mmCIF file with all atom_site columns, C-alpha atoms in Angstrom:
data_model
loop_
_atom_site.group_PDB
_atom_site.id
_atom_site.type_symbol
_atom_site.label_atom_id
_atom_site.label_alt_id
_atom_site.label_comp_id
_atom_site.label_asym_id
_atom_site.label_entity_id
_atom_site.label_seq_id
_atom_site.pdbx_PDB_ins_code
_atom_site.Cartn_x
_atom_site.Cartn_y
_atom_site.Cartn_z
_atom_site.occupancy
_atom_site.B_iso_or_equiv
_atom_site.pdbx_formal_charge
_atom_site.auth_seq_id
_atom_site.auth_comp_id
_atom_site.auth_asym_id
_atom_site.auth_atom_id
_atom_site.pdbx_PDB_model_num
ATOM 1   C CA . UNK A 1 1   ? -4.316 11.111 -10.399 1.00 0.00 ? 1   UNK A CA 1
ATOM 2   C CA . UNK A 1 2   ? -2.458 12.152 -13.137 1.00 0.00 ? 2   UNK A CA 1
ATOM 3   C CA . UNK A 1 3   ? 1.340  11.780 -12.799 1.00 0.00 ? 3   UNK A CA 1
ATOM 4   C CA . UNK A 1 4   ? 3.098  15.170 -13.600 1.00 0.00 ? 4   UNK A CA 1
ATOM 5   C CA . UNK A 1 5   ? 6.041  15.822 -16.242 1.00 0.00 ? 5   UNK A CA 1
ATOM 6   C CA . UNK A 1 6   ? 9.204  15.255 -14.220 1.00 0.00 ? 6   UNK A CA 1
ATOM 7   C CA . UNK A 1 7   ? 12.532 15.324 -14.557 1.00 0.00 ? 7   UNK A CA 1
ATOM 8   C CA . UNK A 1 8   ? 15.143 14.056 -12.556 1.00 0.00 ? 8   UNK A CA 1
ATOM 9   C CA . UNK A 1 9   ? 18.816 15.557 -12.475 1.00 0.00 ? 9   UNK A CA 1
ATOM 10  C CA . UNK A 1 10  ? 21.565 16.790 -10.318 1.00 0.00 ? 10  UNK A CA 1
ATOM 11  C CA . UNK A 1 11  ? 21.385 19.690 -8.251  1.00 0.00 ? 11  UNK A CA 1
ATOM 12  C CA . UNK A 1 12  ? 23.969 21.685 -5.396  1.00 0.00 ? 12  UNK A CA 1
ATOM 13  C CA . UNK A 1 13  ? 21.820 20.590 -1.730  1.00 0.00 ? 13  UNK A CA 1
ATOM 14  C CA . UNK A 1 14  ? 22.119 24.438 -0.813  1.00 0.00 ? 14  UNK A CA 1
ATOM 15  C CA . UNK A 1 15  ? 19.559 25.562 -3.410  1.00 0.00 ? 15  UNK A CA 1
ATOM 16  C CA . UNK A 1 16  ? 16.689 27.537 -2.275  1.00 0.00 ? 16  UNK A CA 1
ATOM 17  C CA . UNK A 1 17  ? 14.171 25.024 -3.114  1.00 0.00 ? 17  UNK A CA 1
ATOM 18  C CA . UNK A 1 18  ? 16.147 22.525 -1.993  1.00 0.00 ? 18  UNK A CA 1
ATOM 19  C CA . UNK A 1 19  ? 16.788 23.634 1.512   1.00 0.00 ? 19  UNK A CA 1
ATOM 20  C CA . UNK A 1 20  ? 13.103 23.962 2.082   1.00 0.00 ? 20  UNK A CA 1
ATOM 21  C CA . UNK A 1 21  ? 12.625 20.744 1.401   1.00 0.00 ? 21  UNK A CA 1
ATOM 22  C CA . UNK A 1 22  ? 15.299 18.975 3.517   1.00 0.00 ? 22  UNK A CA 1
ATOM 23  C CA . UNK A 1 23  ? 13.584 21.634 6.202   1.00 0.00 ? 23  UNK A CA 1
ATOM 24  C CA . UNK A 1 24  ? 10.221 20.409 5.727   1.00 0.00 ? 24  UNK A CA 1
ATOM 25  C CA . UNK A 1 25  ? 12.252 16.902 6.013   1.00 0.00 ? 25  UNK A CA 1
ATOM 26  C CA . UNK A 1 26  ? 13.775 17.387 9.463   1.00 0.00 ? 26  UNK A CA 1
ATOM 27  C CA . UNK A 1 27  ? 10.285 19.005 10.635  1.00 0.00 ? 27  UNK A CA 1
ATOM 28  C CA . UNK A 1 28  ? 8.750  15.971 10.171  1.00 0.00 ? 28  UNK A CA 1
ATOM 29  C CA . UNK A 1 29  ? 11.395 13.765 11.643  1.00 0.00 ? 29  UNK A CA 1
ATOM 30  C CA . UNK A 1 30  ? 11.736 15.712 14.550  1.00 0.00 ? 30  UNK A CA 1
ATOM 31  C CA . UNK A 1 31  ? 7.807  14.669 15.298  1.00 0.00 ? 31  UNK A CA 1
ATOM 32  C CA . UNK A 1 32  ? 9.046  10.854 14.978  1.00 0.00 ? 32  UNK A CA 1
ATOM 33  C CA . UNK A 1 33  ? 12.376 10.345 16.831  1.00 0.00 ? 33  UNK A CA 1
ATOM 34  C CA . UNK A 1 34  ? 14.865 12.277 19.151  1.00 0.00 ? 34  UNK A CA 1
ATOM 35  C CA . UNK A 1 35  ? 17.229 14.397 17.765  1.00 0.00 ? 35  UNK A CA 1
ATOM 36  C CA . UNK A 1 36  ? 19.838 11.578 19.016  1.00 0.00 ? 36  UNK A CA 1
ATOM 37  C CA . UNK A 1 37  ? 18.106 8.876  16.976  1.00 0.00 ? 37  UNK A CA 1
ATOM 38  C CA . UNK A 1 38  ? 17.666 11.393 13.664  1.00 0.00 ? 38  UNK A CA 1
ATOM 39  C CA . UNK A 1 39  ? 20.589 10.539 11.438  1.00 0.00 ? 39  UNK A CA 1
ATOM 40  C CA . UNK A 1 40  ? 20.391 13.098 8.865   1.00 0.00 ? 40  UNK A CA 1
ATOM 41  C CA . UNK A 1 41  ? 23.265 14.145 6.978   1.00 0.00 ? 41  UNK A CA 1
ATOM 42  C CA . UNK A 1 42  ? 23.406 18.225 6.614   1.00 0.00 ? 42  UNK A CA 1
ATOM 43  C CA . UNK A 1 43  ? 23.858 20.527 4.000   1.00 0.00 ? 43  UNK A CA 1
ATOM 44  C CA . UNK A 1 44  ? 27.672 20.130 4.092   1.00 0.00 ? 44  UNK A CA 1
ATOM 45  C CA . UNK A 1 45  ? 27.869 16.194 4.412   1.00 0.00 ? 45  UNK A CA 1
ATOM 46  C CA . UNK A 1 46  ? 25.594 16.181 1.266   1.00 0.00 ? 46  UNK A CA 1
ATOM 47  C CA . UNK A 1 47  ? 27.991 18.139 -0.907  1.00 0.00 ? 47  UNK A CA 1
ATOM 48  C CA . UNK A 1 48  ? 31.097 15.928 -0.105  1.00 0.00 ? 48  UNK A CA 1
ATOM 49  C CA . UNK A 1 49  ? 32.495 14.289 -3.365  1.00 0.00 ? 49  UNK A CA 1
ATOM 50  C CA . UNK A 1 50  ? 31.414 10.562 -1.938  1.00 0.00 ? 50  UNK A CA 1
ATOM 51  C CA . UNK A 1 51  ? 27.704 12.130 -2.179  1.00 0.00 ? 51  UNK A CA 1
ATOM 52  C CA . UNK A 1 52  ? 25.396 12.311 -5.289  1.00 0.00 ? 52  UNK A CA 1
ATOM 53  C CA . UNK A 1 53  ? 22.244 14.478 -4.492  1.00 0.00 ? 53  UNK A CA 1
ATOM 54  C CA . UNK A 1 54  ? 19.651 14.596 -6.774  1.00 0.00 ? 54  UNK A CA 1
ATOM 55  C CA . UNK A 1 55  ? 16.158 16.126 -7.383  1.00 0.00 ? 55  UNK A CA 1
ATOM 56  C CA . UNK A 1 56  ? 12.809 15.828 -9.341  1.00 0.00 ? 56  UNK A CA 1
ATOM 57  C CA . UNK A 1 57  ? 11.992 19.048 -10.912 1.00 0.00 ? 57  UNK A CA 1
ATOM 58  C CA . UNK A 1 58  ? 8.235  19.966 -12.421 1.00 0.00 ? 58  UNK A CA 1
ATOM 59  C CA . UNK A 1 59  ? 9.372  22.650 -14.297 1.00 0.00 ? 59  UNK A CA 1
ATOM 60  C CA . UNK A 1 60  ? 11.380 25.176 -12.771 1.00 0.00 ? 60  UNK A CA 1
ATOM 61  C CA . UNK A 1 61  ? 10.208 23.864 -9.216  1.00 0.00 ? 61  UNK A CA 1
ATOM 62  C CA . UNK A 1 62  ? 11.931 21.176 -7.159  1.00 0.00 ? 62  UNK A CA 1
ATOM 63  C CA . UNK A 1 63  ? 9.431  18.716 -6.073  1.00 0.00 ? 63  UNK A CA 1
ATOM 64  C CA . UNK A 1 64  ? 11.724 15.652 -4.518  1.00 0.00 ? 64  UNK A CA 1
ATOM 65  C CA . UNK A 1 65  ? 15.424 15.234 -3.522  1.00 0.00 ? 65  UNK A CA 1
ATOM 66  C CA . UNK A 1 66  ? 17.869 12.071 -2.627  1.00 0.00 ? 66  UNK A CA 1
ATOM 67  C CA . UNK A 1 67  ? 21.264 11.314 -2.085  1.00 0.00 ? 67  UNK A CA 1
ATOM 68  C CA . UNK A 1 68  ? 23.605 8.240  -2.381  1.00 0.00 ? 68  UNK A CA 1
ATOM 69  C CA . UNK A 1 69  ? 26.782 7.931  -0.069  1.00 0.00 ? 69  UNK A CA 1
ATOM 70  C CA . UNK A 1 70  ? 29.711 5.760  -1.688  1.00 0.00 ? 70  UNK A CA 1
ATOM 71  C CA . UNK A 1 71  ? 30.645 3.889  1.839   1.00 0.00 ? 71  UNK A CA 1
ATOM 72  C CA . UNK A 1 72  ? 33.690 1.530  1.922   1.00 0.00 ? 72  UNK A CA 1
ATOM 73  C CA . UNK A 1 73  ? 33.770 -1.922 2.654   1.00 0.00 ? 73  UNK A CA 1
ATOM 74  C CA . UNK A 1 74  ? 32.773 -3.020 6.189   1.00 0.00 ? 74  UNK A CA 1
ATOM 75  C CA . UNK A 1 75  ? 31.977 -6.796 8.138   1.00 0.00 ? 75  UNK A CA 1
ATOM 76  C CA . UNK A 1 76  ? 28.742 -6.061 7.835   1.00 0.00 ? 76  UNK A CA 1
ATOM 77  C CA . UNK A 1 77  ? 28.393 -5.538 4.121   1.00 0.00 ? 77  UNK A CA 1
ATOM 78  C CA . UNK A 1 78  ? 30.640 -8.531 3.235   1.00 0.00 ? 78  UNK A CA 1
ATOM 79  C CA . UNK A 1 79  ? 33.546 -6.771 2.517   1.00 0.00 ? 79  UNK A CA 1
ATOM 80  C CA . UNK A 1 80  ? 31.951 -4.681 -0.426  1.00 0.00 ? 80  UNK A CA 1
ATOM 81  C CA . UNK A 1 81  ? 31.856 -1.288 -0.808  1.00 0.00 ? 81  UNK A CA 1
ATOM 82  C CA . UNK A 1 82  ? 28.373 0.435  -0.852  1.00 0.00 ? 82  UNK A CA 1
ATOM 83  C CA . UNK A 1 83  ? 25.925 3.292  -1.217  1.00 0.00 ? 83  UNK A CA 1
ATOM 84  C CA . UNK A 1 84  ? 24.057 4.466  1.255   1.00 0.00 ? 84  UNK A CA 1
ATOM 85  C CA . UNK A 1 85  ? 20.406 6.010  0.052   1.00 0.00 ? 85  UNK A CA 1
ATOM 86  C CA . UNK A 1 86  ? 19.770 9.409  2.263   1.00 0.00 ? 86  UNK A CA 1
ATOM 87  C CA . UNK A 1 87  ? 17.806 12.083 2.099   1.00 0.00 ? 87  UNK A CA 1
ATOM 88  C CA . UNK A 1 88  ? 15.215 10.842 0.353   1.00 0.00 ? 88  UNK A CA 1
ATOM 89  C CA . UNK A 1 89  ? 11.674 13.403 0.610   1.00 0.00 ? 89  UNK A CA 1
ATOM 90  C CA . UNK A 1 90  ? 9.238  14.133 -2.304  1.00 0.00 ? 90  UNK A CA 1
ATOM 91  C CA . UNK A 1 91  ? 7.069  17.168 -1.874  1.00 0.00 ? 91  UNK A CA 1
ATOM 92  C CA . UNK A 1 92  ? 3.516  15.707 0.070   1.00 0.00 ? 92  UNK A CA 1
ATOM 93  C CA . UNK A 1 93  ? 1.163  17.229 -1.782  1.00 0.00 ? 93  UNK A CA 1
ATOM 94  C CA . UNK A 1 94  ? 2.666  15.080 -5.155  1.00 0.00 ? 94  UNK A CA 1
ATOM 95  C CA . UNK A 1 95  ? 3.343  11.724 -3.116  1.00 0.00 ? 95  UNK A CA 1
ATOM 96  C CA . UNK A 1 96  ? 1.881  8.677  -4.576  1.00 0.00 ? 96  UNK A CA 1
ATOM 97  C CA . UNK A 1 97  ? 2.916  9.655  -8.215  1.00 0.00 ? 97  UNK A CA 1
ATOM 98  C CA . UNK A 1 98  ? 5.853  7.440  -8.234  1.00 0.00 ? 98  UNK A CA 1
ATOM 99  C CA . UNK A 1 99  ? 8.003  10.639 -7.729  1.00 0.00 ? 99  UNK A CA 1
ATOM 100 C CA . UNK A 1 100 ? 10.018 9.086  -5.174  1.00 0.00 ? 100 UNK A CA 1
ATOM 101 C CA . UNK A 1 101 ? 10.295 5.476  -6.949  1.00 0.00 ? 101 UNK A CA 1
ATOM 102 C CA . UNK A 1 102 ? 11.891 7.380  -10.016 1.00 0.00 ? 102 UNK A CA 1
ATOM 103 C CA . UNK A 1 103 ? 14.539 8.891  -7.749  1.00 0.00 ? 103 UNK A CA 1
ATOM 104 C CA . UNK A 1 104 ? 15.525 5.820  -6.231  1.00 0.00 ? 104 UNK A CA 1
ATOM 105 C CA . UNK A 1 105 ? 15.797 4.325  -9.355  1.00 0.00 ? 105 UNK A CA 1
ATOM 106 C CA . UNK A 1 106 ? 18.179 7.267  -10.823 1.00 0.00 ? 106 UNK A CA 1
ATOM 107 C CA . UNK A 1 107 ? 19.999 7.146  -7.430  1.00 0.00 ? 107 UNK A CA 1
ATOM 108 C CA . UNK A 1 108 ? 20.584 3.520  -8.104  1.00 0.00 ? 108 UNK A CA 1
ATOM 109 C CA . UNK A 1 109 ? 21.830 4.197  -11.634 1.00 0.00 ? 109 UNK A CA 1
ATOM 110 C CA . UNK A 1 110 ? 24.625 6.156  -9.993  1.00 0.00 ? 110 UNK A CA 1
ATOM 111 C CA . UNK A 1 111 ? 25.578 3.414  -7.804  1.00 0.00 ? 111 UNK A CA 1
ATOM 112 C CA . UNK A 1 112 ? 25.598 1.015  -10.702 1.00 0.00 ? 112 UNK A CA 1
ATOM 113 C CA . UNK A 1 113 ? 27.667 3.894  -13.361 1.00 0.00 ? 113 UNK A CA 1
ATOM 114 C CA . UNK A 1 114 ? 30.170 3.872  -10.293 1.00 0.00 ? 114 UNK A CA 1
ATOM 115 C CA . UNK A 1 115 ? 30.603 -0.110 -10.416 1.00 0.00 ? 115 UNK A CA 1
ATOM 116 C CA . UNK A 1 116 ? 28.613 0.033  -7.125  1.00 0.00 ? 116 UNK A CA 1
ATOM 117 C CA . UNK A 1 117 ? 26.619 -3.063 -6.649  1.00 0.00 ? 117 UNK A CA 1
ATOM 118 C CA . UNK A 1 118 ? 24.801 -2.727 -3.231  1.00 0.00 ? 118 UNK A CA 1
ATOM 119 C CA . UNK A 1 119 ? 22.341 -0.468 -2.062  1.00 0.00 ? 119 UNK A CA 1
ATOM 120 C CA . UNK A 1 120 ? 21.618 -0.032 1.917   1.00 0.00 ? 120 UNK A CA 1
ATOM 121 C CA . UNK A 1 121 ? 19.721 2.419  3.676   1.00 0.00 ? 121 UNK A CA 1
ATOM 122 C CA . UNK A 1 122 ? 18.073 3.005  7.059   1.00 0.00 ? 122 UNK A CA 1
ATOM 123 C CA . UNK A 1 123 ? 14.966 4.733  7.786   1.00 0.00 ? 123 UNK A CA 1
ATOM 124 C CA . UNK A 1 124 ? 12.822 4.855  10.551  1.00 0.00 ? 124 UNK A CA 1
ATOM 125 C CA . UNK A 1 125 ? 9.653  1.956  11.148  1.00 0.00 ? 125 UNK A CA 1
ATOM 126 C CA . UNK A 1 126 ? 7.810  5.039  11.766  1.00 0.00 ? 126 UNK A CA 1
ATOM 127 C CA . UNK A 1 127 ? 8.002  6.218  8.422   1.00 0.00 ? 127 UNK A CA 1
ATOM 128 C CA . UNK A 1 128 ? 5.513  3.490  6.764   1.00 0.00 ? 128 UNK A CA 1
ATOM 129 C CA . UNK A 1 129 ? 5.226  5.600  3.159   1.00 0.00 ? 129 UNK A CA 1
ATOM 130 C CA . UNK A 1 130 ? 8.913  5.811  3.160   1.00 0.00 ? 130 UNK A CA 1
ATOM 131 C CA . UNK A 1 131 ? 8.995  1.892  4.189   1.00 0.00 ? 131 UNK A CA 1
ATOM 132 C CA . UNK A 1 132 ? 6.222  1.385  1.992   1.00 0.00 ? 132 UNK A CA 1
ATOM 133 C CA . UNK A 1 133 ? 8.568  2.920  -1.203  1.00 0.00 ? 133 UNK A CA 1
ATOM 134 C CA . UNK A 1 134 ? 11.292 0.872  -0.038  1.00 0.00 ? 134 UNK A CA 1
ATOM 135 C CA . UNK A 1 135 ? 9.719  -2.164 -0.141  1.00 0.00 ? 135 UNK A CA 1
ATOM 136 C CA . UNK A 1 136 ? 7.703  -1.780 -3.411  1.00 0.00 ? 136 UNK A CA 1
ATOM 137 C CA . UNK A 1 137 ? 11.334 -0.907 -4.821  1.00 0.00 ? 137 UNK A CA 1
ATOM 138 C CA . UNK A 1 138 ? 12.780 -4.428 -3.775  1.00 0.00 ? 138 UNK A CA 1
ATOM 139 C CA . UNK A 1 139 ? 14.534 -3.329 -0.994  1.00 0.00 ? 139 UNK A CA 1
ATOM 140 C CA . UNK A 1 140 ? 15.104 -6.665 1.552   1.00 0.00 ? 140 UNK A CA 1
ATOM 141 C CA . UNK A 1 141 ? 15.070 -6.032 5.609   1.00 0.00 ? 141 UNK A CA 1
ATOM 142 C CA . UNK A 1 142 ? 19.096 -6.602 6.923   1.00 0.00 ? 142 UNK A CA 1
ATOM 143 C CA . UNK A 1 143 ? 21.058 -6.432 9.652   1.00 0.00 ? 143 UNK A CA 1
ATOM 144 C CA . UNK A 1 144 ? 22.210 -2.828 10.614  1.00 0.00 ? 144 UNK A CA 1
ATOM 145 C CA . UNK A 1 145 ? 25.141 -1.595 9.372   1.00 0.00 ? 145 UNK A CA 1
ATOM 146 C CA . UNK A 1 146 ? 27.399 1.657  9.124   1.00 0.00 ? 146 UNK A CA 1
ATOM 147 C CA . UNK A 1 147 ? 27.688 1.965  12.551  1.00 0.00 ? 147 UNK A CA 1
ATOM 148 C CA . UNK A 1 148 ? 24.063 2.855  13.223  1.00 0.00 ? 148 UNK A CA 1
ATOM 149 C CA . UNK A 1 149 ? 22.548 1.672  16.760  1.00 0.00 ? 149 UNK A CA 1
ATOM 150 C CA . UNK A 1 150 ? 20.153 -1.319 16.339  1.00 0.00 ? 150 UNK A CA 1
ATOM 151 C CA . UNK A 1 151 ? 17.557 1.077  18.780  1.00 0.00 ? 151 UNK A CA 1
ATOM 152 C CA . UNK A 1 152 ? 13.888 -0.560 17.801  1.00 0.00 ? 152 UNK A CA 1
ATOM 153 C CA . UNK A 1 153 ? 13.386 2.390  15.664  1.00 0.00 ? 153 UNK A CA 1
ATOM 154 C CA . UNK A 1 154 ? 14.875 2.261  12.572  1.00 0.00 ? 154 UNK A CA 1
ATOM 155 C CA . UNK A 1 155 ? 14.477 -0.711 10.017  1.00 0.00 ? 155 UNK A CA 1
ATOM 156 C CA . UNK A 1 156 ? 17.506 -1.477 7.484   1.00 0.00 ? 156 UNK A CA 1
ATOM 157 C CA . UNK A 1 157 ? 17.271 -2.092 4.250   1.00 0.00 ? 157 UNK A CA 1
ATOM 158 C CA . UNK A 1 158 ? 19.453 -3.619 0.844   1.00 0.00 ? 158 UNK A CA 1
ATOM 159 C CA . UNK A 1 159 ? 19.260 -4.208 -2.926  1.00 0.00 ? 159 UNK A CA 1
ATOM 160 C CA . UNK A 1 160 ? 21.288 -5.799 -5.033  1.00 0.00 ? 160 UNK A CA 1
ATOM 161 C CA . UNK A 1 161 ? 22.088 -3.972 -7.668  1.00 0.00 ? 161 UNK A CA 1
ATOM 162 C CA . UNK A 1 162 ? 23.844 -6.394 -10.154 1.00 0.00 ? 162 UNK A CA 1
ATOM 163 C CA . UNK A 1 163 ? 21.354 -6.714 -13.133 1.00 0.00 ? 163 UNK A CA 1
#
């Protein structure tokens, strides 16, 4: 399969093509987990100055979306400050084209530009392509962290980000 001409750049999380997305997101979360065991940032979290959100466009459509959260220093991080991968969802029908690879890696090169040097994330164990991704990326298993409930269904991830 051929990969298609993408760009990657920032966008507001309340456009159109966005939302749909982030929809299309939750839809398929809701079929994994509990609401109580979904933790999804909304529209409003995402547009708070400690979030970049970004999105791979094929021309004038929006075909994948992810955020990084600038977190503080915590005991469970070592006393560094982070970011926080969220969000993360590439349109289905274009998965497997490295779409959502290239968005971690520009989400990563915000971290870095903001002397960021740690990358964590959770996602669910149900989510194998999104494990899959995170894996392939060099993203190591951790402890939880961020306050998130160590529940059997989400796995925990970090990268170092110090080249």
């Amino acid at each position: 399969m051929s990969t298609p001409s993408i760009t990657i750049r920032p966008e507001r999380p309340d456009h159109p093509q966005v939302r749909e997305l982030l929809r299309q997101l939750d839809s398929f979360l809701a079929t994994l987990y509990e609401p109580e065991d979904n933790h999804i940032l909304g529209e409003l979290d995402l547009m708070q100055p400690d979030v970049s959100f970004l999105v791979a466009t094929h021309g004038q459509r929006i075909v994948g979306c992810g955020a990084v959260r600038r977190r503080a220093a915590e005991a469970e991080t070592a006393r560094r400050p982070y970011g926080e991968v969220k969000r993360m969802m590439v349109d289905p029908a274009l998965r497997g084209q490295r779409i959502g690879a290239r968005l971690l890696q520009a989400l990563e090169a915000v971290l870095r530009g903001d002397g960021i040097h740690q990358a964590l994330l959770e996602t669910g164990a149900a989510q194998t392509d999104a494990v899959r991704l995170y894996e392939r990326s060099g993203y190591k298993r951790r402890a939880p962290f961020g306050g998130y409930p160590d529940n059997g269904l989400s796995v925990f991830y970090e990268k170092s980000l110090l080249q």
